[in-house]
Amino acid sequence: MRNCFLIIPTHNKESLIEQVFDGIAANLSNELNYKILFIVDGCVDKTEIILHEYTNKHNLNDNVIMLFAPDIHEIKSLNLGLEYILDNFHPNDDDLVFTVQDDCVIQEPNFDLKFLDLFYQQTDLGYITWRLGCNLHSYGGKLIESNFVESEFGHWSTAKIGPKLTQIKRGTFAHTEAVIRSPTCVLWKRYKEVGFYNEDLAPCGFDCHDMSIRMNIAGYRNGIFALKYQSDVDWGSTREKPQTKVNSNIRQIFDRNNQHVAKTYSDYFENKQ
């Protein structure tokens, strides 16, 4: 039986983490072997307690793994989960690997089987999101995004904010050059071929663009599969909105990472022209 791994980094999400957990557990098909890996990253609230209580209440101890990190943020947390999978489960090339942010509540029944079917139908897929995609080019040493495509369940579509975009309906798949999480789904083989998330970009920002470009260079196609989930701009992504060291410097971090990706893949962008 094929394996299905889910990696969920979480930081101080006591108000939402049970809904996130329930969205995953209630909508898995149980037709695949699955492991849910929570990366409890620097939590000082009741997030860990809530995860333990839900796991015990629903008899999920054989399916749930909690890893702990000292507030390392999302990129390193995702790699911690991927490295744990590699070291402990010897995954097969065709195993599914989902990443889910702790502000995303999945509402799509049997979402694992729907992705399994998608990968059967299109064997050249790389980095697949449920949310948002765009085209990329480089100008003046910076990465420029354009031609946004978003699931009807995405932040911009539901809140009617953001740039002009093409919206795709539930169950629709659209190819895009780059994708932005989350949730995402990737075949383990792709991570094995192109590598894990680029920690030069830690703690956060433009790592999805970096991963998307690596998939493109390897000959794979990225895209959006619009399955149902709920999220909200006020839920705070993987960090709550009150100021932290990362949040207070987020603009500078994103600007640095934007330029880093543009410089790293200058040949990629030159070859596109």
PDB file of N, CA and C in Angstrom, residues 131-135 145-151 155-157 159-168 176 180 224:
ATOM      1  N   ARG A 131      -3.598  26.287  -3.754  1.00  0.00           N
ATOM      2  CA  ARG A 131      -3.918  27.684  -3.507  1.00  0.00           C
ATOM      3  C   ARG A 131      -3.665  28.647  -4.667  1.00  0.00           C
ATOM      4  N   LEU A 132      -2.399  28.939  -4.960  1.00  0.00           N
ATOM      5  CA  LEU A 132      -2.045  30.095  -5.786  1.00  0.00           C
ATOM      6  C   LEU A 132      -0.830  29.801  -6.644  1.00  0.00           C
ATOM      7  N   GLY A 133      -0.857  30.286  -7.887  1.00  0.00           N
ATOM      8  CA  GLY A 133       0.283  30.145  -8.776  1.00  0.00           C
ATOM      9  C   GLY A 133       0.482  31.412  -9.590  1.00  0.00           C
ATOM     10  N   CYS A 134       1.634  31.496 -10.257  1.00  0.00           N
ATOM     11  CA  CYS A 134       1.935  32.689 -11.053  1.00  0.00           C
ATOM     12  C   CYS A 134       3.052  32.379 -12.037  1.00  0.00           C
ATOM     13  N   ASN A 135       3.295  33.334 -12.934  1.00  0.00           N
ATOM     14  CA  ASN A 135       4.467  33.307 -13.787  1.00  0.00           C
ATOM     15  C   ASN A 135       5.566  34.147 -13.147  1.00  0.00           C
ATOM     16  N   GLU A 145       6.519  38.700 -10.131  1.00  0.00           N
ATOM     17  CA  GLU A 145       5.412  37.770 -10.292  1.00  0.00           C
ATOM     18  C   GLU A 145       4.342  38.390 -11.192  1.00  0.00           C
ATOM     19  N   SER A 146       3.693  37.554 -11.994  1.00  0.00           N
ATOM     20  CA  SER A 146       2.625  38.052 -12.862  1.00  0.00           C
ATOM     21  C   SER A 146       1.661  36.912 -13.187  1.00  0.00           C
ATOM     22  N   ASN A 147       0.526  37.264 -13.803  1.00  0.00           N
ATOM     23  CA  ASN A 147      -0.457  36.273 -14.264  1.00  0.00           C
ATOM     24  C   ASN A 147      -0.860  35.302 -13.153  1.00  0.00           C
ATOM     25  N   PHE A 148      -1.366  35.856 -12.072  1.00  0.00           N
ATOM     26  CA  PHE A 148      -1.751  35.036 -10.923  1.00  0.00           C
ATOM     27  C   PHE A 148      -2.981  34.184 -11.237  1.00  0.00           C
ATOM     28  N   VAL A 149      -2.924  32.940 -10.770  1.00  0.00           N
ATOM     29  CA  VAL A 149      -4.056  32.015 -10.849  1.00  0.00           C
ATOM     30  C   VAL A 149      -4.300  31.511  -9.436  1.00  0.00           C
ATOM     31  N   GLU A 150      -5.564  31.540  -8.991  1.00  0.00           N
ATOM     32  CA  GLU A 150      -5.850  31.144  -7.623  1.00  0.00           C
ATOM     33  C   GLU A 150      -7.093  30.270  -7.558  1.00  0.00           C
ATOM     34  N   SER A 151      -7.064  29.311  -6.656  1.00  0.00           N
ATOM     35  CA  SER A 151      -8.241  28.528  -6.333  1.00  0.00           C
ATOM     36  C   SER A 151      -9.338  29.439  -5.788  1.00  0.00           C
ATOM     37  N   HIS A 155      -7.003  32.971  -0.379  1.00  0.00           N
ATOM     38  CA  HIS A 155      -7.187  34.203   0.387  1.00  0.00           C
ATOM     39  C   HIS A 155      -7.733  35.345  -0.456  1.00  0.00           C
ATOM     40  N   TRP A 156      -7.106  35.563  -1.599  1.00  0.00           N
ATOM     41  CA  TRP A 156      -7.498  36.711  -2.405  1.00  0.00           C
ATOM     42  C   TRP A 156      -8.897  36.548  -2.972  1.00  0.00           C
ATOM     43  N   SER A 157      -9.209  35.335  -3.401  1.00  0.00           N
ATOM     44  CA  SER A 157     -10.531  35.097  -3.986  1.00  0.00           C
ATOM     45  C   SER A 157     -11.637  35.223  -2.953  1.00  0.00           C
ATOM     46  N   ALA A 159     -11.543  36.785   0.006  1.00  0.00           N
ATOM     47  CA  ALA A 159     -11.612  38.122   0.605  1.00  0.00           C
ATOM     48  C   ALA A 159     -11.753  39.227  -0.437  1.00  0.00           C
ATOM     49  N   LYS A 160     -11.667  38.831  -1.724  1.00  0.00           N
ATOM     50  CA  LYS A 160     -11.769  39.801  -2.819  1.00  0.00           C
ATOM     51  C   LYS A 160     -10.733  40.921  -2.661  1.00  0.00           C
ATOM     52  N   ILE A 161      -9.489  40.491  -2.449  1.00  0.00           N
ATOM     53  CA  ILE A 161      -8.367  41.422  -2.336  1.00  0.00           C
ATOM     54  C   ILE A 161      -7.253  40.953  -3.265  1.00  0.00           C
ATOM     55  N   GLY A 162      -6.153  41.691  -3.273  1.00  0.00           N
ATOM     56  CA  GLY A 162      -4.989  41.266  -4.033  1.00  0.00           C
ATOM     57  C   GLY A 162      -5.037  41.717  -5.474  1.00  0.00           C
ATOM     58  N   PRO A 163      -4.056  41.278  -6.269  1.00  0.00           N
ATOM     59  CA  PRO A 163      -3.977  41.704  -7.662  1.00  0.00           C
ATOM     60  C   PRO A 163      -5.021  41.009  -8.523  1.00  0.00           C
ATOM     61  N   LYS A 164      -5.128  41.461  -9.735  1.00  0.00           N
ATOM     62  CA  LYS A 164      -6.003  40.819 -10.706  1.00  0.00           C
ATOM     63  C   LYS A 164      -5.534  39.389 -10.927  1.00  0.00           C
ATOM     64  N   LEU A 165      -6.486  38.454 -10.961  1.00  0.00           N
ATOM     65  CA  LEU A 165      -6.106  37.057 -11.087  1.00  0.00           C
ATOM     66  C   LEU A 165      -7.162  36.273 -11.848  1.00  0.00           C
ATOM     67  N   THR A 166      -6.760  35.080 -12.274  1.00  0.00           N
ATOM     68  CA  THR A 166      -7.685  34.113 -12.840  1.00  0.00           C
ATOM     69  C   THR A 166      -8.070  33.146 -11.746  1.00  0.00           C
ATOM     70  N   GLN A 167      -9.361  32.976 -11.529  1.00  0.00           N
ATOM     71  CA  GLN A 167      -9.838  32.082 -10.478  1.00  0.00           C
ATOM     72  C   GLN A 167     -10.252  30.748 -11.089  1.00  0.00           C
ATOM     73  N   ILE A 168      -9.854  29.651 -10.441  1.00  0.00           N
ATOM     74  CA  ILE A 168     -10.268  28.338 -10.911  1.00  0.00           C
ATOM     75  C   ILE A 168     -11.179  27.682  -9.878  1.00  0.00           C
ATOM     76  N   THR A 176       0.873  26.208 -13.744  1.00  0.00           N
ATOM     77  CA  THR A 176       1.497  27.522 -13.587  1.00  0.00           C
ATOM     78  C   THR A 176       2.996  27.327 -13.421  1.00  0.00           C
ATOM     79  N   ILE A 180       2.537  28.692  -4.891  1.00  0.00           N
ATOM     80  CA  ILE A 180       2.724  29.182  -3.529  1.00  0.00           C
ATOM     81  C   ILE A 180       1.852  28.350  -2.609  1.00  0.00           C
ATOM     82  N   ILE A 224      -1.866  24.145  -9.858  1.00  0.00           N
ATOM     83  CA  ILE A 224      -2.847  24.312  -8.793  1.00  0.00           C
ATOM     84  C   ILE A 224      -3.970  23.308  -8.988  1.00  0.00           C
TER      85      ILE A 224
END
